[in-house]
Coordinates of C-alpha atoms and ligand atoms in Angstrom, one line a residue:
M1 CA -87.1 46.1 -24.6
T2 CA -88.0 48.8 -27.0
T3 CA -85.6 51.3 -28.6
T4 CA -85.8 55.0 -29.3
Q5 CA -83.4 57.3 -31.2
P6 CA -85.0 60.7 -32.1
D7 CA -83.0 63.8 -33.0
V8 CA -81.9 65.3 -29.7
A9 CA -79.6 68.2 -28.7
P10 CA -78.3 69.6 -25.4
N11 CA -79.7 72.8 -23.9
E12 CA -78.0 76.2 -24.6
Q13 CA -75.9 76.3 -21.4
A14 CA -74.6 72.8 -21.8
Q15 CA -73.9 73.5 -25.5
S16 CA -72.0 76.6 -24.6
F17 CA -69.8 74.7 -22.2
L18 CA -69.3 71.8 -24.6
S19 CA -68.4 74.0 -27.6
R20 CA -65.1 75.1 -26.0
D21 CA -62.1 74.2 -28.1
V22 CA -60.2 72.6 -25.2
H23 CA -61.3 72.0 -21.6
H24 CA -58.3 73.1 -19.6
L25 CA -57.0 72.0 -16.2
L26 CA -58.4 74.1 -13.3
I27 CA -55.6 75.0 -10.9
D28 CA -55.6 77.8 -8.3
G29 CA -58.8 79.2 -9.8
Q30 CA -57.3 79.5 -13.3
R31 CA -57.5 77.4 -16.5
F32 CA -54.3 76.0 -17.8
A33 CA -53.3 73.8 -20.8
A34 CA -51.3 70.7 -19.8
A35 CA -47.6 71.4 -19.5
S36 CA -47.0 69.0 -22.3
G37 CA -49.6 70.8 -24.5
E38 CA -51.2 67.4 -25.1
T39 CA -54.9 66.8 -25.2
L40 CA -57.3 63.8 -25.1
T41 CA -60.8 63.5 -26.5
T42 CA -64.0 62.2 -24.9
T43 CA -66.7 60.5 -27.0
N44 CA -70.5 60.7 -26.7
P45 CA -71.3 57.0 -26.1
S46 CA -74.8 57.5 -27.7
T47 CA -73.3 58.5 -31.0
G48 CA -69.7 57.4 -31.0
E49 CA -68.8 61.0 -32.0
V50 CA -66.1 63.1 -30.4
L51 CA -67.8 65.3 -27.8
A52 CA -64.9 67.4 -26.5
R53 CA -61.2 67.8 -26.1
F54 CA -59.5 68.2 -22.8
A55 CA -56.0 68.6 -21.3
A56 CA -53.9 65.5 -20.9
G57 CA -52.4 66.4 -17.5
G58 CA -49.3 64.7 -16.3
A59 CA -46.9 64.6 -13.4
S60 CA -45.8 68.3 -13.6
D61 CA -49.4 69.4 -13.8
V62 CA -50.2 67.3 -10.7
D63 CA -47.2 69.0 -9.0
R64 CA -48.6 72.4 -9.8
A65 CA -52.0 71.5 -8.6
V66 CA -50.8 70.0 -5.3
L67 CA -48.7 73.1 -4.7
A68 CA -51.8 75.2 -5.2
A69 CA -53.8 73.0 -2.9
R70 CA -51.1 73.1 -0.2
K71 CA -50.9 76.9 -0.5
A72 CA -54.7 77.2 -0.1
F73 CA -54.6 74.8 2.8
N74 CA -52.1 77.0 4.7
G75 CA -53.7 80.3 3.5
P76 CA -56.8 82.2 4.6
W77 CA -59.0 79.1 4.1
S78 CA -57.4 77.7 7.2
T79 CA -59.0 80.5 9.2
W80 CA -62.5 80.0 7.9
T81 CA -64.8 79.2 10.8
P82 CA -67.1 76.1 10.6
Y83 CA -70.0 78.5 10.1
E84 CA -68.3 80.1 7.1
R85 CA -67.6 76.7 5.5
Q86 CA -71.2 75.7 6.2
A87 CA -72.5 78.9 4.5
L88 CA -70.3 78.1 1.5
L89 CA -71.8 74.6 1.2
T90 CA -75.2 76.1 1.5
R91 CA -74.5 78.5 -1.4
I92 CA -73.0 75.7 -3.5
A93 CA -76.2 73.7 -3.0
Q94 CA -78.3 76.7 -4.2
V95 CA -76.1 77.1 -7.3
L96 CA -76.2 73.4 -8.1
D97 CA -79.9 73.4 -7.8
E98 CA -80.1 76.2 -10.4
K99 CA -77.6 74.7 -12.8
F100 CA -78.6 71.0 -12.4
E101 CA -80.2 70.7 -15.8
E102 CA -77.1 72.0 -17.5
L103 CA -74.9 69.6 -15.5
I104 CA -77.0 66.5 -16.2
Q105 CA -77.0 67.3 -19.9
I106 CA -73.2 67.5 -19.9
E107 CA -73.1 64.3 -17.9
A108 CA -75.6 62.5 -20.1
M109 CA -73.5 63.3 -23.2
D110 CA -70.2 62.5 -21.6
M111 CA -71.0 59.2 -19.9
G112 CA -74.2 58.0 -21.5
A113 CA -76.6 57.8 -18.5
P114 CA -80.1 58.8 -19.7
L115 CA -81.6 62.1 -18.6
S116 CA -84.5 60.3 -16.9
R117 CA -82.1 58.5 -14.6
L118 CA -79.9 61.6 -14.0
R119 CA -83.0 63.8 -13.1
N120 CA -83.9 61.2 -10.4
T121 CA -80.4 61.6 -8.9
K122 CA -81.1 65.2 -7.9
P123 CA -82.6 64.5 -4.4
A124 CA -79.6 62.2 -3.6
L125 CA -77.2 65.0 -4.6
M126 CA -79.1 67.6 -2.5
K127 CA -79.2 65.2 0.4
M128 CA -75.5 64.7 0.2
L129 CA -74.9 68.4 0.2
S130 CA -77.2 68.8 3.1
F131 CA -75.3 66.1 5.0
F132 CA -71.9 67.7 4.5
T133 CA -73.3 71.2 5.3
S134 CA -74.3 69.8 8.7
Q135 CA -71.0 68.1 9.1
A136 CA -69.1 71.4 8.8
T137 CA -70.4 72.4 12.3
S138 CA -70.4 68.9 13.8
I139 CA -66.7 68.0 13.9
S140 CA -65.7 67.4 17.5
G141 CA -63.1 65.8 19.7
E142 CA -63.5 64.6 23.3
T143 CA -62.6 65.7 26.8
L144 CA -61.0 62.7 28.4
M145 CA -60.2 61.6 31.9
N146 CA -56.6 60.7 32.8
G147 CA -54.5 59.2 35.5
I148 CA -51.7 61.7 35.4
P149 CA -50.7 63.0 38.8
G150 CA -51.3 66.8 39.2
N151 CA -53.7 69.1 37.5
V152 CA -53.6 67.9 33.9
T153 CA -56.6 68.3 31.5
T154 CA -56.7 66.0 28.5
M155 CA -58.6 66.1 25.3
T156 CA -58.6 65.1 21.6
L157 CA -59.0 67.6 18.8
K158 CA -60.0 66.8 15.2
A159 CA -58.0 68.7 12.5
P160 CA -58.2 68.7 8.7
V161 CA -55.6 66.3 7.4
G162 CA -54.4 68.5 4.5
V163 CA -54.4 67.9 0.7
I164 CA -56.7 65.2 -0.5
G165 CA -56.2 63.4 -3.9
G166 CA -59.6 62.5 -5.2
I167 CA -59.6 59.9 -8.0
I168 CA -63.0 59.6 -9.6
P169 CA -64.5 56.8 -11.9
W170 CA -66.5 57.4 -15.0
N171 CA -69.8 55.8 -14.1
G172 CA -71.4 58.7 -12.3
P173 CA -68.9 61.5 -11.7
L174 CA -71.5 64.3 -11.3
N175 CA -72.7 62.8 -8.1
S176 CA -69.8 60.8 -6.9
Q177 CA -67.4 63.8 -6.9
F178 CA -69.5 65.3 -4.1
W179 CA -68.5 62.5 -1.7
I180 CA -65.0 64.1 -1.9
I181 CA -65.9 67.8 -2.4
G182 CA -68.5 67.8 0.4
A183 CA -66.1 66.3 2.9
V184 CA -63.2 68.5 1.8
L185 CA -65.2 71.7 2.2
A186 CA -66.8 70.6 5.5
S187 CA -63.5 69.6 7.1
G188 CA -61.3 72.5 5.9
C189 CA -59.1 70.3 3.7
T190 CA -58.2 71.1 0.0
A191 CA -58.2 68.8 -2.9
V192 CA -56.8 67.8 -6.3
L193 CA -59.4 65.9 -8.3
K194 CA -58.5 63.5 -11.1
P195 CA -61.6 62.5 -13.0
A196 CA -61.7 59.4 -15.3
S197 CA -60.5 60.2 -18.9
E198 CA -63.8 58.7 -20.2
A199 CA -65.9 61.3 -18.4
S200 CA -64.2 64.4 -17.0
L201 CA -66.6 67.1 -18.1
S202 CA -69.1 67.4 -15.2
V203 CA -66.1 67.5 -12.8
L204 CA -64.6 70.4 -14.7
R205 CA -67.9 72.3 -14.9
V206 CA -68.6 71.7 -11.2
A207 CA -65.2 73.1 -10.3
E208 CA -66.0 76.3 -12.1
I209 CA -69.4 76.5 -10.3
L210 CA -67.7 76.0 -7.0
L211 CA -65.5 79.1 -7.7
E212 CA -68.6 81.1 -8.8
A213 CA -70.2 80.1 -5.5
G214 CA -67.3 81.6 -3.5
T215 CA -64.9 78.7 -3.0
P216 CA -61.4 80.2 -2.6
A217 CA -59.0 79.5 -5.5
G218 CA -56.8 76.5 -4.9
V219 CA -59.2 74.8 -2.5
I220 CA -60.6 72.5 -5.3
N221 CA -58.3 71.9 -8.3
V222 CA -58.9 69.5 -11.2
V223 CA -56.2 67.7 -13.3
T224 CA -57.7 65.7 -16.1
G225 CA -55.7 63.0 -17.9
S226 CA -55.1 59.3 -18.0
G227 CA -55.0 57.1 -14.9
S228 CA -51.5 55.8 -15.6
S229 CA -50.1 59.4 -15.9
A230 CA -52.1 62.0 -13.9
G231 CA -53.8 59.4 -11.6
H232 CA -50.5 57.6 -10.7
A233 CA -48.7 61.0 -10.1
L234 CA -51.4 62.0 -7.7
A235 CA -51.5 58.7 -5.8
A236 CA -47.7 58.7 -5.5
H237 CA -47.3 62.4 -4.7
P238 CA -45.4 62.9 -1.4
D239 CA -47.3 66.1 -0.5
V240 CA -50.8 64.5 -0.9
D241 CA -52.0 63.5 2.5
R242 CA -54.8 61.1 1.7
I243 CA -56.4 59.5 -1.3
A244 CA -60.1 59.0 -1.8
F245 CA -60.5 56.5 -4.7
T246 CA -63.5 54.9 -6.3
G247 CA -62.8 52.6 -9.1
S248 CA -61.7 49.0 -10.0
T249 CA -60.0 46.7 -7.5
E250 CA -57.1 46.4 -9.9
T251 CA -56.5 50.1 -9.9
G252 CA -57.1 50.1 -6.1
R253 CA -54.1 47.8 -5.8
R254 CA -51.9 50.1 -7.8
I255 CA -53.0 53.0 -5.6
I256 CA -52.1 51.1 -2.4
E257 CA -48.6 50.5 -3.9
A258 CA -48.2 54.1 -4.9
S259 CA -49.3 55.4 -1.5
T260 CA -46.4 53.8 0.4
V261 CA -44.2 56.8 -0.6
N262 CA -45.6 58.8 2.3
I263 CA -47.8 56.1 4.0
K264 CA -51.1 57.8 2.8
K265 CA -54.2 56.7 4.4
L266 CA -56.7 55.6 1.7
Q267 CA -60.5 55.5 1.3
L268 CA -61.1 52.8 -1.3
E269 CA -64.4 52.0 -2.9
L270 CA -63.8 49.2 -5.3
G271 CA -65.6 46.6 -7.5
G272 CA -68.4 44.2 -6.6
K273 CA -70.3 41.1 -7.6
S274 CA -73.3 41.5 -5.3
A275 CA -75.9 38.8 -4.6
D276 CA -79.6 39.7 -4.8
I277 CA -81.5 36.9 -3.0
I278 CA -85.1 36.3 -3.9
C279 CA -86.8 33.9 -1.5
S280 CA -89.9 31.9 -2.5
D281 CA -92.1 34.1 -0.2
A282 CA -90.9 37.3 -1.8
D283 CA -93.5 39.8 -3.1
L284 CA -92.6 39.4 -6.8
D285 CA -94.5 42.6 -7.8
K286 CA -91.7 44.4 -6.0
A287 CA -88.8 41.9 -6.3
V288 CA -88.9 41.6 -10.1
P289 CA -88.5 45.3 -11.0
G290 CA -86.2 45.8 -7.9
A291 CA -83.9 43.0 -9.0
A292 CA -84.0 44.1 -12.6
M293 CA -83.2 47.7 -11.9
G294 CA -80.5 46.6 -9.4
V295 CA -78.7 45.5 -12.6
F296 CA -79.9 47.5 -15.6
A297 CA -79.8 50.9 -14.0
N298 CA -76.9 52.9 -15.5
S299 CA -76.6 50.0 -18.0
G300 CA -75.2 47.8 -15.3
Q301 CA -72.3 50.2 -14.7
I302 CA -72.8 50.5 -10.9
C303 CA -70.4 49.0 -8.5
F304 CA -73.0 47.5 -6.2
A305 CA -75.2 46.1 -9.1
G306 CA -76.9 42.9 -7.9
T307 CA -75.8 40.9 -10.9
R308 CA -76.0 37.5 -9.2
V309 CA -79.7 37.1 -8.8
L310 CA -80.2 34.0 -6.5
V311 CA -83.8 32.7 -6.9
Q312 CA -85.3 30.0 -4.6
R313 CA -86.0 27.0 -6.8
P314 CA -89.8 26.8 -6.5
I315 CA -90.2 30.3 -8.0
V316 CA -87.4 30.2 -10.6
E317 CA -89.8 29.7 -13.5
E318 CA -92.3 32.4 -12.4
F319 CA -89.5 34.9 -11.5
T320 CA -87.8 34.4 -14.9
R321 CA -91.1 34.8 -16.8
R322 CA -91.9 38.0 -15.0
L323 CA -88.4 39.3 -15.3
L324 CA -88.4 38.9 -19.1
E325 CA -91.9 40.6 -19.2
F326 CA -90.5 43.5 -17.1
M327 CA -87.6 43.9 -19.5
E328 CA -90.0 44.5 -22.3
T329 CA -90.8 47.8 -20.6
L330 CA -87.1 49.0 -20.7
R331 CA -86.5 51.7 -23.3
V332 CA -83.0 51.8 -24.6
G333 CA -82.1 55.1 -26.3
N334 CA -79.9 58.1 -26.7
S335 CA -79.0 59.6 -23.3
L336 CA -80.6 62.9 -24.2
D337 CA -83.9 61.2 -25.2
D338 CA -86.3 61.9 -22.3
N339 CA -88.1 58.6 -23.0
A340 CA -85.0 56.4 -22.7
T341 CA -84.6 54.4 -19.4
M342 CA -81.3 52.7 -20.4
G343 CA -78.5 54.4 -22.3
P344 CA -75.3 53.0 -23.9
V345 CA -72.3 51.7 -22.1
I346 CA -69.4 54.1 -21.7
S347 CA -67.1 53.0 -24.6
E348 CA -66.4 50.7 -27.5
N349 CA -63.8 48.9 -25.2
Q350 CA -66.4 48.4 -22.5
L351 CA -69.0 47.1 -25.0
D352 CA -66.4 44.6 -26.4
S353 CA -65.6 43.5 -22.9
V354 CA -69.3 43.0 -22.0
L355 CA -70.0 41.2 -25.2
S356 CA -67.0 38.9 -24.5
Y357 CA -68.7 37.9 -21.3
I358 CA -71.8 36.8 -23.3
D359 CA -69.6 34.4 -25.2
I360 CA -67.9 33.3 -22.0
G361 CA -71.3 32.6 -20.3
R362 CA -72.5 30.6 -23.3
N363 CA -69.3 28.6 -23.5
E364 CA -69.6 27.8 -19.8
G365 CA -73.0 26.3 -20.3
A366 CA -75.3 29.2 -19.1
E367 CA -78.5 29.7 -21.1
L368 CA -78.9 33.1 -22.7
L369 CA -82.6 33.9 -22.1
M370 CA -82.6 37.4 -23.5
G371 CA -80.4 40.0 -25.2
G372 CA -76.7 39.4 -25.7
Q373 CA -76.2 41.6 -28.8
R374 CA -75.0 45.1 -29.7
L375 CA -77.8 47.2 -31.1
G376 CA -77.6 48.0 -34.8
G377 CA -79.6 50.2 -37.2
D378 CA -79.9 53.8 -35.8
F379 CA -77.8 52.8 -32.8
E380 CA -74.8 51.2 -34.7
N381 CA -72.4 54.1 -34.0
G382 CA -73.2 54.2 -30.3
Y383 CA -72.2 51.7 -27.7
F384 CA -75.6 50.2 -27.1
M385 CA -76.1 46.7 -25.7
Q386 CA -79.3 44.8 -25.3
P387 CA -80.1 44.2 -21.6
S388 CA -79.3 40.5 -21.2
V389 CA -80.2 37.7 -18.9
F390 CA -78.5 34.3 -18.4
G391 CA -80.4 31.4 -16.8
G392 CA -79.0 28.3 -15.1
V393 CA -75.8 30.1 -13.9
T394 CA -73.7 28.4 -11.3
N395 CA -71.3 30.2 -9.0
K396 CA -68.3 28.5 -10.5
M397 CA -68.8 30.3 -13.8
R398 CA -66.7 33.3 -14.6
I399 CA -69.9 35.3 -15.3
A400 CA -70.8 34.8 -11.7
R401 CA -67.4 35.6 -10.3
E402 CA -66.0 38.5 -12.3
E403 CA -67.4 42.0 -12.4
I404 CA -68.9 42.5 -15.9
F405 CA -69.9 46.1 -15.4
G406 CA -72.6 46.0 -18.1
P407 CA -76.3 45.1 -18.5
V408 CA -76.0 41.4 -17.8
L409 CA -78.0 39.6 -15.1
S410 CA -77.4 36.0 -14.0
I411 CA -80.2 33.9 -12.5
M412 CA -78.8 31.3 -10.1
P413 CA -81.2 28.8 -8.4
F414 CA -80.9 27.9 -4.7
D415 CA -82.7 25.4 -2.5
D416 CA -82.6 26.9 1.0
V417 CA -81.4 30.1 2.7
D418 CA -78.2 28.5 4.1
E419 CA -77.2 27.6 0.5
A420 CA -78.1 31.2 -0.7
I421 CA -75.9 32.7 2.0
A422 CA -73.0 30.3 1.1
I423 CA -73.3 31.2 -2.6
A424 CA -73.4 34.9 -1.8
N425 CA -70.3 34.6 0.4
D426 CA -68.4 32.6 -2.2
S427 CA -67.0 35.7 -3.9
E428 CA -63.9 37.8 -3.6
Y429 CA -66.1 40.9 -3.3
G430 CA -68.3 42.2 -0.5
L431 CA -69.9 45.5 -1.6
G432 CA -73.7 45.3 -1.8
G433 CA -76.5 42.7 -1.7
A434 CA -80.2 42.2 -1.0
V435 CA -82.8 39.8 0.2
W436 CA -86.4 39.8 -0.7
S437 CA -88.7 37.9 1.7
E438 CA -92.0 38.6 3.5
N439 CA -90.6 36.9 6.5
L440 CA -88.5 39.3 8.6
S441 CA -86.7 36.4 10.4
T442 CA -85.6 34.9 7.1
A443 CA -84.5 38.3 5.8
L444 CA -82.5 39.1 8.9
R445 CA -80.9 35.7 8.9
V446 CA -79.6 36.6 5.4
V447 CA -78.5 40.1 6.5
H448 CA -76.5 38.6 9.3
G449 CA -75.1 35.8 7.2
V450 CA -73.9 37.6 4.1
H451 CA -70.4 39.1 4.4
T452 CA -70.8 42.4 2.6
G453 CA -70.6 46.1 3.3
T454 CA -74.2 47.0 2.5
M455 CA -77.5 45.0 2.6
W456 CA -80.9 46.0 1.4
V457 CA -84.1 44.2 2.5
N458 CA -87.1 44.2 0.0
C459 CA -85.4 47.1 -1.9
Y460 CA -82.2 47.7 -3.8
G461 CA -79.8 50.6 -4.1
Y462 CA -80.9 53.2 -1.5
I463 CA -77.9 55.3 -0.3
D464 CA -78.2 57.9 2.4
P465 CA -75.2 59.7 3.8
L466 CA -76.7 59.6 7.2
V467 CA -76.7 55.8 7.0
G468 CA -73.6 55.2 4.9
F469 CA -72.3 52.7 2.5
S470 CA -69.1 50.6 2.6
G471 CA -67.4 47.5 1.4
T472 CA -65.3 44.6 2.7
K473 CA -63.0 42.0 1.1
L474 CA -61.8 43.1 -2.3
S475 CA -64.5 45.8 -2.5
G476 CA -62.3 48.1 -0.4
Y477 CA -62.5 49.9 2.9
G478 CA -63.3 53.4 4.3
S479 CA -67.0 54.1 4.6
K480 CA -68.9 56.7 2.6
G481 CA -71.4 58.7 4.7
T482 CA -71.8 59.0 8.5
T483 CA -69.1 60.5 10.7
A484 CA -66.8 57.7 9.6
H485 CA -66.6 59.4 6.2
M486 CA -65.5 62.6 7.8
D487 CA -62.8 60.8 9.7
N488 CA -61.1 60.1 6.4
Y489 CA -60.5 63.8 6.1
L490 CA -59.4 64.5 9.7
Y491 CA -56.7 63.4 12.0
T492 CA -56.9 63.2 15.8
K493 CA -54.6 65.2 18.0
S494 CA -54.3 64.1 21.7
V495 CA -53.7 67.2 23.9
Y496 CA -52.3 67.2 27.5
V497 CA -52.6 70.6 29.3
Q498 CA -50.7 71.0 32.6
L499 CA -52.6 73.6 34.5
Ligands
NAD501 P1 -60.8 52.5 -13.0 O1 -60.2 51.8 -11.8 O2 -60.3 52.1 -14.3 O3 -60.6 54.1 -12.9 C1 -61.0 54.8 -11.8 C2 -60.1 56.1 -11.8 O4 -58.8 55.7 -11.5 C3 -60.1 56.9 -13.1 O5 -60.0 58.2 -12.8 C4 -58.8 56.4 -13.7 O6 -58.2 57.4 -14.6 C5 -57.9 56.3 -12.4 N1 -56.7 55.4 -12.6 C6 -56.5 54.4 -13.5 N2 -55.3 53.9 -13.3 C7 -54.7 54.6 -12.3 C8 -53.5 54.4 -11.6 N3 -52.6 53.5 -11.9 N4 -53.2 55.3 -10.6 C9 -54.1 56.2 -10.2 N5 -55.3 56.3 -10.8 C10 -55.6 55.5 -11.8 O7 -62.3 52.3 -12.8 P2 -63.5 52.8 -13.8 O8 -63.4 51.9 -15.0 O9 -63.4 54.2 -14.0 O10 -64.8 52.5 -13.0 C11 -65.3 51.2 -12.9 C12 -64.9 50.5 -11.7 O11 -65.1 51.3 -10.5 C13 -65.7 49.2 -11.4 O12 -64.8 48.2 -11.0 C14 -66.7 49.6 -10.4 O13 -67.1 48.5 -9.6 C15 -65.9 50.5 -9.5 N6 -66.7 51.5 -8.8 C16 -66.8 51.3 -7.5 C17 -67.7 52.1 -6.7 C18 -67.8 52.0 -5.2 O14 -68.4 52.8 -4.6 N7 -67.3 50.9 -4.7 C19 -68.4 53.1 -7.4 C20 -68.3 53.3 -8.7 C21 -67.4 52.4 -9.4

């Protein structure tokens, strides 16, 4: 690992947005202070300095936003044809294309992902928009046969469900908000978005861009604030029809409880502890960087990070040597530094939590092979952590069972494929996972054997909305991507027509 901390500054457009005194709530196309007048601050994780101040929305702000979303749902927006909604999504894609650099600079400073990584996310964002643009004109029910005497025609219609509450995590809000926004605009729903208080800015800026692109006021509203206040109020609101939530399993449980007030259907994408299985016949030229970046991308703050790296015993030594060599090529640095490949973690709290797992791992008997420390010197004010590797990890250890959500990789030896599958399945979570093998039969045996929502073979981390992505067990339910995603935003009406 090398480090880099030159003088860096955001571009003019990002700077102009960031220099506002307070970032207000965005409700019904207008900016408002929180009803309480209270604000929160967000910190640049690369420097530890306050980056911006934003409204601390609470229950009455959520009420106001839900009212605006309901009014918009029942207003002229409900008469837009699928073609009109499709044209809106096309315009939004064009504007995002033009403003992408500004948005990633805001995102980099707000949540710490390096620009090099964020630039690479552009094709994924554009693909997502393209997917939802096509979905706007693809919603369909069925004409069904029936056994009713007489001349009765029967069919199902798909209709937009209403107001969506979108609760967004901090680990990549610029892209992840579009799983909600895209489906809302394609289906004809409306939404109130609640970004994470650690990283709200790209969601606020995108909401403004959506208005500029012609989205009617009230269709997408944003209430910033804490999870326990604004988030809880949204999840418990009786006039919110569905919740789309991405975040931790613990918060997912609270949202399920809150949703009982009006039996909201939920789309929950939760935590993970995914197994990345490296068989002895794997092509290590690909498996080593693939497994490493399956953990260290976004400083390990990815729900499907393959943090349990299961390596077949005959190649443990060679894999480990090559992994440590590869890690020398990682460049940790300020998120605005074009040369950085790994940024800080999101906050001091998160850094403390990740460092505590280093102690836990050591005390459990795992061998720390690299890293394990906070960066000092030029980096001491930011939340930088050395990318870290533990060897000799067993699946009973807490570092193999709990989601660390930081740049910590555990190497876990196994003897045969059945054992690897058993270890992979010995987890409360079931989100991602991968197998690396030159033998397709072996690879598919693992694919069929591992109880998880998504599996990659000889690669890690591809997500395509046409293919989808989902979880099982404590990793949640409700797919992202494919028509199953759209179904979370629609309900089915059965229609009987006596002719
Ligand atoms: P988090 O659960 O702390 O917060 C997520 C969102 O929920 C934030 O907007 C937060 O303000 C809000 N929130 C918190 N308490 C709430 C409450 N009581 N009611 C309603 N909303 C509340 O998660 P995080 O720390 O922002 O993100 C990290 C977690 O998210 C990790 O566990 C990670 O695995 C998971 N994640 C999962 C996916 C996925 O697709 N499965 C993707 C990204 C992140």
